[in-house]
Amino acid sequence: MDEIQFLTATVSRLDREIEQLNGHRATLLRRLNQIRPITRILPPETLAAIFHHAALHTPSSTTDFFPSKKPARTSPLLLGSVCSHWRSVAWTTPALWTLIDPVPVRRNAQLSDAHLLRLYFTNARALPVSLHIKLDRLSSSPSAASEEILRAVFLDNSHNIGVLTCTSKSSLRQRWAMLAPKLAHAQFPNLERLEVNLRGAPLWRYDAPMLANAPRLTRATFAGYLLPNENEVFWEQITVLDLTALPVCRCLETLVQCPNLVDYRCTSPRPPTRSMDVALHLWKSQSAVTLEHLEKFEWVGALAEWDVLLYTYVRMPNLRHLVLGNSHPLSRPLDPTIIAPIPVPPTAPATGPNNLNNSDTNGASAPRTTDPELWKSFLRHIKNLTTLECTVFHSAQEWLDVFDIFSASLQTLKFTAFRDAEETLRLLRALQLTRVTDTDSIDSGADADTSSNPETKNYLPNLKALHATLDLHPDRSRHVLDILCSRRVRPMVLIPPEPTPTLSSGITSDPNALDNTDAQSMTSIASSTSESSFLTNQPSSSSTPDINVNDFIINPYPDTVYWVTHSRLEEASIKCWPFGFDFGDRERAVAKVLKRDGLKLDVFGPSGRVDWL
């Protein structure tokens, strides 16, 4: 018995000594960390700045309201675990604690997550915090951990939230039932940006207005679910709005509810939740809505019958950037079984001769189609568009009509053309800058009048950036380079064909054949990469010169006199879609000429950016 007591006392004494030694060891290691690392010579302010750069996340561009991918961010908890000095600096640097992503931290909510949240808010002090709540990680039924997390965010620290993101990929009826009342009643005096992404998740209905107490909220993103809010002040303060996978009727209604919008995006809208008849009943009594402040508008994947409402009732006079996509084509008949006649608003401009049933200017019915005059009228209300991105492709003539409308102002064009090869070629030829020159005056550079010839009309003379995604046969890839050369080096010289011999000379001719020959001869001579007689220095039967004036390999020098008074292309990218065409050796040589001349040129093949440029 005495031996047992002795051994027990000895073990207790050794435990105390070990504890004392570990404490003394920790003190020595802490001192060693202070005097050995290179950071010992850095003032706390400098070390804090290093931490800030390591942990800081900023979008790739200050004008990119919707950054697609966020880089990883170093946690301040990791920085503070190195040594006590680093922890002291990290804990007293508020900027390191302004992003909490995700919440809860663990896949299953724990009470410790609430303590961690309070640590972040405390260390952030007065700085606004960006918070990402993953509803999937909250308990599916009310629990102490989930309630404590939501209390730490929305009751204790809602005044410190600057950016709030709520996402879920699974069913969240009970989770949304816990969150929705807090969004409705919490105070958000510093909230500036909201993102709600609940695609594919059935929701518990909560109709009370949410975010009614967020006076500084100006940017909102909704995917799959639009927060119910009947407060007009809420929508009036929104300047940037991104809607994804919402009913198209809600997208349009929300658009006209936001008079101060600067940037609007609608992508992949779902079928409407109400019929067109109901929508017309709501829209027919009002005149066209004018969004004076809207500068960027993106409308991708919408339904054609709802495009009619957009073109008829919405005006954007100060738009600078327009994106239209996946709504092929601009002009097409609609299904008469589901679309009722569209009443023309009282302030809408008069429609063209193609529009039927327009005898009454007030409440008359417009045709059930996205008629060309309808979308042209919509585009003509835009005063100074500088950037156009478009995949709405039906015919080259539609493109040319759009180019005519924005000819003076458009500086950046991004388009996708893959539906019809011949229409694509016509579009590419129209984008070439040309000069029609008589054969005898090539050396003198005298230009002929081209204003009355549609084949030689110069579209978009002020274009500075061109981005094209094309599906072309390799033999036709040269037409893309013709555009770039004519807008960067010098305009293409189109030499009119020799007059066709008349019957008096003993040679018969077909008038129809003459019409077909005109355009072909003009464009074939214009190509910088065509295998014509000019490239072989063989004289032709006509009086054309022995040297191709449009060969940019033989003569790569720009026309400096011409570019003094004309806009020059500065940036271009070509994407070969979907399987891609490839440039031959001569085309690659022309592309390298453009690159050496200073054009910011990128070429993308099926597997990404090409390695030969």
XYZ file of C-alpha atoms in Angstrom:
613
model
C 0.000 0.000 0.000
C 2.860 2.341 0.836
C 4.489 1.522 -2.508
C 1.321 2.462 -4.406
C 1.163 5.839 -2.703
C 4.856 6.413 -3.406
C 4.495 5.628 -7.117
C 1.392 7.787 -7.426
C 3.121 10.743 -5.791
C 6.152 10.287 -8.003
C 4.055 10.287 -11.186
C 2.234 13.434 -10.066
C 5.559 15.156 -9.340
C 6.905 14.194 -12.776
C 3.734 15.495 -14.467
C 4.193 18.851 -12.756
C 7.827 18.984 -13.807
C 6.918 18.088 -17.402
C 4.301 20.829 -17.426
C 6.821 23.334 -16.113
C 9.426 22.222 -18.655
C 6.919 22.498 -21.516
C 6.045 26.009 -20.382
C 9.702 26.962 -20.202
C 10.279 25.331 -23.622
C 7.401 27.311 -25.164
C 8.871 30.531 -23.756
C 12.274 29.774 -25.284
C 10.733 28.839 -28.669
C 8.678 32.022 -28.671
C 11.805 34.079 -28.023
C 13.664 32.119 -30.708
C 10.917 32.873 -33.243
C 11.213 36.540 -32.369
C 14.950 36.854 -32.900
C 15.678 34.275 -35.634
C 13.278 34.899 -38.585
C 13.879 37.722 -41.047
C 10.530 39.201 -40.034
C 12.048 40.264 -36.705
C 13.490 43.355 -38.392
C 10.139 44.353 -39.917
C 7.938 46.866 -38.126
C 4.439 45.564 -37.310
C 2.950 47.889 -39.934
C 5.125 46.408 -42.701
C 4.327 42.849 -41.627
C 0.635 43.745 -41.584
C 0.912 45.063 -45.155
C 2.522 41.772 -46.239
C -0.294 39.851 -44.589
C -2.812 42.087 -46.315
C -1.356 41.376 -49.775
C -1.280 37.651 -49.019
C -4.909 37.584 -47.973
C -6.430 40.306 -50.121
C -8.906 39.345 -52.821
C -9.893 41.844 -55.512
C -11.757 41.288 -58.815
C -9.609 41.155 -61.950
C -11.039 44.478 -63.108
C -12.624 47.351 -61.249
C -15.330 47.473 -63.937
C -16.106 43.766 -63.721
C -19.239 43.715 -61.603
C -19.632 39.956 -61.924
C -16.214 38.277 -61.475
C -16.508 34.671 -62.607
C -13.871 33.068 -60.404
C -12.361 34.006 -57.059
C -8.766 33.120 -56.222
C -7.908 31.378 -52.974
C -7.390 33.596 -49.942
C -4.991 32.984 -47.053
C -6.836 32.660 -43.744
C -5.708 34.992 -40.929
C -6.033 31.980 -38.619
C -3.252 30.298 -40.592
C -1.049 33.377 -40.373
C -1.672 33.634 -36.643
C -0.664 30.027 -36.013
C 3.007 30.629 -36.947
C 4.104 32.437 -33.802
C 2.804 34.806 -31.149
C 4.247 37.860 -32.927
C 2.473 36.994 -36.163
C -0.713 36.281 -34.247
C -0.508 39.637 -32.479
C -0.047 41.438 -35.808
C -2.789 39.418 -37.560
C -5.272 39.916 -34.736
C -4.758 43.695 -34.854
C -5.073 44.025 -38.672
C -8.812 44.460 -39.411
C -8.444 44.129 -43.191
C -7.500 40.439 -42.815
C -10.888 39.595 -41.302
C -13.227 41.094 -43.895
C -14.014 37.851 -45.779
C -15.810 34.904 -44.164
C -16.196 32.124 -46.708
C -17.882 29.756 -46.160
C -20.295 29.856 -43.243
C -20.597 27.403 -41.539
C -16.925 26.495 -41.822
C -17.576 22.759 -41.435
C -19.944 20.701 -43.530
C -22.145 20.197 -40.494
C -22.834 23.295 -38.430
C -21.144 23.333 -35.011
C -21.383 25.747 -32.092
C -17.699 26.534 -32.572
C -18.596 28.082 -35.959
C -20.574 30.773 -34.139
C -17.570 31.559 -31.916
C -15.362 31.786 -34.999
C -17.834 34.166 -36.673
C -17.775 36.454 -33.656
C -13.968 36.420 -33.724
C -14.002 37.580 -37.363
C -16.513 40.365 -36.721
C -14.631 41.499 -33.609
C -11.235 41.646 -35.340
C -12.705 43.350 -38.435
C -13.820 46.179 -36.152
C -15.609 48.865 -38.183
C -14.737 47.484 -41.653
C -17.571 45.913 -43.697
C -17.387 42.122 -43.903
C -18.072 39.926 -46.965
C -20.041 36.900 -45.847
C -20.858 33.712 -47.777
C -23.543 31.512 -46.194
C -23.852 27.972 -47.562
C -27.336 26.919 -46.583
C -26.516 23.289 -47.359
C -24.316 23.219 -44.267
C -27.016 24.349 -41.889
C -29.071 21.691 -40.175
C -32.104 20.543 -42.145
C -34.164 20.950 -38.966
C -33.855 23.664 -36.285
C -30.790 23.081 -34.134
C -28.890 24.998 -31.488
C -25.773 25.264 -33.698
C -27.622 26.629 -36.751
C -29.637 29.103 -34.709
C -26.516 30.323 -32.917
C -24.714 30.857 -36.246
C -27.617 32.862 -37.687
C -27.898 34.854 -34.459
C -24.182 35.715 -34.581
C -24.604 37.005 -38.144
C -28.018 38.661 -38.390
C -28.760 39.752 -34.846
C -25.369 40.628 -33.405
C -23.375 41.768 -36.438
C -25.721 42.580 -39.353
C -24.563 46.222 -39.216
C -21.038 45.078 -40.209
C -22.037 43.136 -43.339
C -20.964 44.792 -46.599
C -21.432 41.859 -49.029
C -23.866 38.994 -48.389
C -23.921 35.791 -50.467
C -26.400 32.957 -49.905
C -26.032 29.740 -51.922
C -27.522 26.261 -51.905
C -27.557 23.252 -54.228
C -30.029 21.069 -52.371
C -33.478 21.183 -50.807
C -33.699 23.954 -48.222
C -37.302 24.347 -47.114
C -36.463 24.278 -43.420
C -33.175 26.125 -43.844
C -34.894 28.919 -45.785
C -37.587 29.044 -43.096
C -34.847 29.864 -40.591
C -33.074 32.426 -42.785
C -35.940 34.332 -44.468
C -37.336 36.069 -41.344
C -33.858 37.299 -40.442
C -33.391 38.811 -43.919
C -36.730 40.560 -43.503
C -36.159 42.069 -40.062
C -32.383 42.549 -39.706
C -30.784 45.983 -40.151
C -28.143 46.219 -42.901
C -26.891 49.821 -42.861
C -23.606 48.960 -44.650
C -24.776 46.266 -47.067
C -23.776 47.228 -50.633
C -23.953 43.954 -52.550
C -26.270 40.931 -52.360
C -25.994 37.567 -54.150
C -28.640 34.835 -53.836
C -27.974 31.601 -55.753
C -30.607 28.984 -54.979
C -30.941 27.211 -58.327
C -32.724 23.879 -58.205
C -33.772 24.230 -54.559
C -37.499 24.085 -53.641
C -38.221 26.957 -51.284
C -40.427 27.501 -48.321
C -42.631 30.434 -49.218
C -42.008 33.666 -47.339
C -43.709 36.675 -48.865
C -42.650 39.414 -46.472
C -40.407 42.086 -48.056
C -36.749 41.288 -47.499
C -33.722 43.569 -47.271
C -36.069 46.494 -46.638
C -33.531 47.927 -44.185
C -30.533 48.124 -46.520
C -30.268 51.769 -47.637
C -26.824 51.379 -49.287
C -27.580 48.239 -51.305
C -26.909 48.963 -54.999
C -25.763 45.640 -56.514
C -27.859 42.494 -56.552
C -27.490 39.035 -58.110
C -30.331 36.509 -58.135
C -30.000 32.989 -59.567
C -32.950 30.628 -59.361
C -34.862 32.745 -56.859
C -35.864 36.391 -56.758
C -36.368 37.747 -53.271
C -39.961 38.954 -52.798
C -39.879 42.675 -52.242
C -42.760 45.034 -52.910
C -40.840 48.032 -51.587
C -40.301 50.416 -54.522
C -37.402 52.086 -52.703
C -35.508 48.797 -52.747
C -35.589 48.548 -56.558
C -35.000 52.261 -57.099
C -31.622 52.068 -55.339
C -30.353 49.086 -57.403
C -27.803 50.114 -60.061
C -26.300 46.706 -60.949
C -28.632 43.715 -61.385
C -27.777 40.161 -62.510
C -30.627 37.663 -63.045
C -30.030 34.008 -63.946
C -32.456 31.087 -64.375
C -35.512 33.140 -63.433
C -38.855 33.226 -65.275
C -38.512 35.553 -68.233
C -41.618 37.498 -67.185
C -40.013 38.274 -63.812
C -36.809 39.369 -65.554
C -38.668 41.945 -67.654
C -40.854 43.147 -64.791
C -37.834 43.589 -62.530
C -35.985 45.477 -65.269
C -38.625 48.183 -65.551
C -38.882 48.435 -61.745
C -35.280 49.695 -61.524
C -35.161 53.216 -62.982
C -31.581 53.853 -61.848
C -29.962 50.754 -63.356
C -26.494 51.174 -64.813
C -25.710 47.508 -65.528
C -28.310 44.785 -66.207
C -27.757 41.125 -67.070
C -30.335 38.432 -67.798
C -29.030 34.973 -68.726
C -30.718 31.590 -69.224
C -34.249 32.707 -68.299
C -36.808 30.009 -67.594
C -40.248 29.773 -69.242
C -42.721 32.339 -67.893
C -44.928 31.609 -64.916
C -47.809 33.564 -66.441
C -49.310 33.596 -69.908
C -48.635 36.276 -72.463
C -52.244 37.446 -72.170
C -51.743 38.246 -68.494
C -48.453 40.013 -69.238
C -50.077 42.082 -71.972
C -52.826 43.124 -69.583
C -50.136 44.515 -67.253
C -48.100 46.195 -69.998
C -50.672 47.527 -72.453
C -51.810 50.434 -70.295
C -48.351 51.963 -69.959
C -46.119 53.784 -72.386
C -42.555 52.747 -73.178
C -40.282 52.710 -70.140
C -37.081 54.734 -70.554
C -34.010 53.710 -68.551
C -31.942 56.869 -68.735
C -28.983 55.632 -66.669
C -28.521 52.176 -68.214
C -25.072 51.797 -69.787
C -24.716 48.011 -70.140
C -27.517 45.605 -71.063
C -27.141 41.839 -71.481
C -30.048 39.705 -72.703
C -28.976 36.111 -73.363
C -31.133 33.068 -73.987
C -34.504 34.796 -73.832
C -37.675 33.607 -75.566
C -38.646 35.320 -78.810
C -42.211 36.163 -77.808
C -40.885 38.015 -74.770
C -38.283 39.757 -76.895
C -41.235 41.515 -78.522
C -42.179 43.065 -75.186
C -38.589 44.182 -74.666
C -38.324 45.782 -78.105
C -41.735 47.435 -77.767
C -41.849 48.777 -74.226
C -38.250 49.448 -73.132
C -35.953 52.282 -74.254
C -32.268 52.680 -73.355
C -31.078 55.933 -74.955
C -27.699 56.143 -73.193
C -26.648 52.520 -73.560
C -22.933 52.016 -74.251
C -22.591 48.208 -74.125
C -25.183 45.802 -75.597
C -25.060 41.990 -75.389
C -27.658 39.920 -77.262
C -27.313 36.161 -77.455
C -28.968 32.807 -78.044
C -32.208 34.334 -79.231
C -31.904 33.250 -82.869
C -32.839 34.946 -85.040
C -33.679 38.614 -84.626
C -36.518 38.321 -87.133
C -38.731 35.255 -87.101
C -42.433 34.408 -86.886
C -43.755 33.440 -83.494
C -46.114 30.643 -82.588
C -49.616 32.109 -83.159
C -51.165 29.595 -80.784
C -49.441 31.064 -77.733
C -48.791 34.693 -78.648
C -51.552 37.250 -78.614
C -51.287 40.431 -80.721
C -48.936 42.912 -79.088
C -50.490 46.332 -78.471
C -48.278 49.195 -79.577
C -47.676 51.661 -76.698
C -48.915 55.192 -77.300
C -45.373 56.622 -77.388
C -43.885 53.906 -79.579
C -42.585 55.144 -82.938
C -44.504 54.351 -86.077
C -43.723 50.937 -87.463
C -42.612 50.170 -90.953
C -44.623 48.918 -93.917
C -44.037 45.309 -92.913
C -46.073 45.758 -89.757
C -49.703 44.859 -90.185
C -52.810 46.109 -88.487
C -51.415 49.516 -87.560
C -54.315 51.671 -88.618
C -54.884 52.757 -85.023
C -51.934 54.439 -83.353
C -53.273 54.035 -79.829
C -53.664 50.423 -78.711
C -53.338 48.950 -82.199
C -52.090 45.409 -82.516
C -48.573 44.750 -83.725
C -47.785 41.555 -85.680
C -47.013 38.395 -83.802
C -43.401 38.347 -84.854
C -40.029 39.805 -83.995
C -40.405 41.985 -87.072
C -37.233 43.736 -88.312
C -38.832 47.163 -87.939
C -39.575 46.360 -84.310
C -36.018 45.616 -83.187
C -34.622 48.284 -85.498
C -36.812 50.841 -83.771
C -35.527 49.559 -80.426
C -31.901 49.930 -81.549
C -32.390 53.364 -83.114
C -33.319 54.776 -79.703
C -29.755 54.044 -78.547
C -27.772 57.200 -79.165
C -24.122 56.263 -78.685
C -23.465 52.520 -78.476
C -19.732 51.747 -78.373
C -19.649 47.977 -77.689
C -21.811 45.268 -79.276
C -21.673 41.548 -78.429
C -24.070 39.437 -80.416
C -24.791 35.801 -81.274
C -28.232 36.549 -82.693
C -27.492 35.449 -86.240
C -30.067 34.899 -88.958
C -28.762 36.588 -92.079
C -25.904 38.837 -93.058
C -28.404 41.525 -94.016
C -29.599 41.724 -90.415
C -26.025 42.275 -89.281
C -25.527 44.975 -91.902
C -28.729 46.705 -90.823
C -27.421 46.750 -87.244
C -24.062 48.082 -88.444
C -25.845 50.869 -90.316
C -27.626 51.936 -87.139
C -24.425 52.061 -85.051
C -21.985 52.945 -87.824
C -20.741 56.205 -86.330
C -20.359 55.148 -82.686
C -19.452 51.444 -82.502
C -15.837 50.815 -81.482
C -15.880 47.209 -80.195
C -17.597 44.300 -81.947
C -17.790 40.737 -80.623
C -19.820 38.263 -82.639
C -20.384 34.553 -83.165
C -21.372 33.290 -86.618
C -21.770 29.588 -87.263
C -25.151 28.982 -88.839
C -24.646 29.528 -92.570
C -21.243 29.575 -94.271
C -22.284 31.749 -97.212
C -23.988 34.295 -94.964
C -20.902 34.333 -92.762
C -18.692 35.043 -95.775
C -20.939 37.875 -96.852
C -20.669 39.359 -93.376
C -16.880 39.036 -93.349
C -16.564 40.703 -96.744
C -18.773 43.561 -95.577
C -16.473 44.218 -92.626
C -13.464 44.829 -94.876
C -12.427 48.435 -95.396
C -12.124 49.033 -99.118
C -11.229 51.635 -101.696
C -12.415 51.286 -105.278
C -9.631 52.500 -107.524
C -9.502 52.715 -111.285
C -6.843 50.531 -112.858
C -4.990 53.472 -114.352
C -4.793 55.351 -111.049
C -3.519 52.693 -108.641
C -0.098 54.303 -108.382
C -1.547 57.715 -107.691
C -3.886 56.432 -104.966
C -6.946 58.233 -106.322
C -10.117 56.800 -104.785
C -13.359 56.355 -106.643
C -16.759 57.195 -105.236
C -18.165 54.197 -103.288
C -21.133 55.765 -101.552
C -23.648 54.462 -104.098
C -22.264 50.917 -104.312
C -23.509 48.565 -101.542
C -20.802 46.039 -102.381
C -18.056 48.523 -101.485
C -19.669 50.308 -98.564
C -17.433 50.636 -95.508
C -19.261 49.570 -92.357
C -18.161 50.547 -88.846
C -15.373 52.971 -89.812
C -14.504 53.686 -86.150
C -14.023 50.072 -85.083
C -11.040 49.572 -82.752
C -11.579 46.053 -81.380
C -12.922 42.961 -83.151
C -13.542 39.552 -81.536
C -14.951 36.827 -83.784
C -15.944 33.219 -83.082
C -16.356 31.394 -86.382
C -16.894 27.973 -87.894
C -15.334 28.154 -91.339
C -13.685 25.856 -93.824
C -9.876 26.315 -93.748
C -9.907 27.552 -97.348
C -12.030 30.510 -96.283
C -10.072 31.539 -93.224
C -8.287 34.180 -95.322
C -11.399 36.371 -95.240
C -10.907 36.956 -91.520
C -7.375 38.214 -92.103
C -8.593 40.440 -94.928
C -10.698 42.300 -92.357
C -7.773 42.756 -89.977
C -5.330 43.841 -92.691
C -7.766 46.334 -94.175
C -8.354 47.888 -90.751
C -4.772 47.812 -89.501
C -2.387 48.077 -92.477
C -4.356 49.738 -95.272
C -7.760 49.418 -96.933
C -8.222 46.790 -99.606
C -8.067 48.125 -103.159
C -10.967 46.888 -105.259
C -10.290 47.146 -108.986
C -13.451 47.296 -111.064
C -13.607 44.657 -113.832
C -13.121 45.601 -117.446
C -16.336 46.510 -119.314
C -18.008 43.453 -120.795
C -17.790 43.384 -124.612
C -21.010 44.343 -126.308
C -22.761 42.566 -129.182
C -21.309 45.079 -131.644
C -17.868 43.586 -131.115
C -19.104 40.188 -132.119
C -19.122 38.756 -128.581
C -22.363 37.805 -126.896
C -22.856 38.075 -123.131
C -25.447 37.078 -120.569
C -26.618 40.034 -118.404
C -27.192 37.743 -115.433
C -23.667 36.411 -115.723
C -22.393 39.981 -115.631
C -24.128 40.635 -112.301
C -22.603 37.542 -110.754
C -19.145 38.343 -112.036
C -18.986 41.873 -110.652
C -18.936 41.068 -106.975
C -16.767 37.978 -107.380
C -14.007 39.799 -109.246
C -14.021 42.675 -106.778
C -13.620 40.440 -103.728
C -11.189 37.931 -105.214
C -8.726 40.656 -106.130
C -9.116 42.124 -102.666
C -7.913 39.039 -100.805
C -4.472 39.324 -99.261
C -3.996 35.566 -99.402
C -5.785 34.600 -102.628
C -3.914 32.526 -105.158
C -4.532 34.926 -108.025
C -2.298 35.820 -110.913
C -0.843 38.647 -108.836
C 0.866 36.241 -106.440
C 2.642 34.477 -109.304
C 3.477 37.781 -111.024
C 1.719 36.570 -114.137
C -0.134 39.253 -116.085
C -3.830 38.672 -116.562
C -5.834 39.207 -119.690
C -6.996 42.581 -118.397
C -4.941 45.641 -117.635
C -4.388 44.756 -113.939
C -0.861 45.347 -112.632
C 1.714 42.579 -112.216
C 1.911 43.075 -108.430
C -1.007 42.423 -106.131
C -1.597 45.727 -104.378
C -3.309 43.820 -101.571
C -0.478 41.423 -100.814
C 0.440 42.312 -97.228
C 3.407 39.952 -97.152
C 5.172 41.600 -100.093
C 4.133 45.062 -98.936
C 3.483 44.998 -95.146
C 3.834 48.751 -94.684
C 0.788 50.657 -93.388
C -0.771 53.597 -95.164
C 0.221 56.218 -92.590
C -1.488 59.027 -94.470
C -4.816 57.189 -94.453
C -4.688 56.431 -90.712
C -4.161 60.095 -89.843
C -7.839 60.733 -90.540
C -9.313 57.248 -89.935
C -9.681 54.936 -86.912
C -7.286 52.026 -86.826
C -7.964 48.559 -85.399
C -6.079 48.081 -82.130
C -7.209 44.699 -80.786
C -8.551 41.470 -82.311
C -9.172 37.849 -81.385
C -10.257 34.937 -83.572
C -11.748 31.751 -82.141
C -12.205 28.681 -84.289
C -15.505 27.119 -83.187
C -16.540 24.408 -82.445
C -14.006 22.078 -84.062
C -12.054 24.890 -85.567
C -10.342 25.795 -88.774
C -6.631 26.229 -89.023
C -4.537 28.811 -90.816
C -2.216 27.717 -93.569
C 1.378 28.873 -93.864
C 0.511 31.993 -95.830
C -2.292 32.974 -93.458
C 0.055 32.519 -90.510
C 2.581 34.786 -92.187
C -0.082 37.484 -92.623
C -1.094 37.124 -88.960
C 2.522 37.612 -87.914
C 2.695 40.746 -90.063
C -0.287 42.133 -88.158
C 1.313 41.194 -84.844
C 4.576 42.942 -85.740
C 2.612 46.005 -86.807
C 1.348 46.388 -83.242
C -2.079 44.745 -83.421
C -3.016 42.966 -80.173
C -3.954 39.720 -81.890
C -4.964 36.396 -80.326
C -5.890 33.283 -82.304
C -7.603 30.353 -80.585
C -7.842 26.885 -82.073
C -9.837 23.866 -80.876
C -7.431 23.298 -77.978
C -6.856 26.886 -76.930
C -4.493 29.704 -77.899
C -2.264 28.748 -80.828
C 1.465 28.487 -80.242
C 2.633 29.658 -83.675
C 1.691 33.340 -83.180
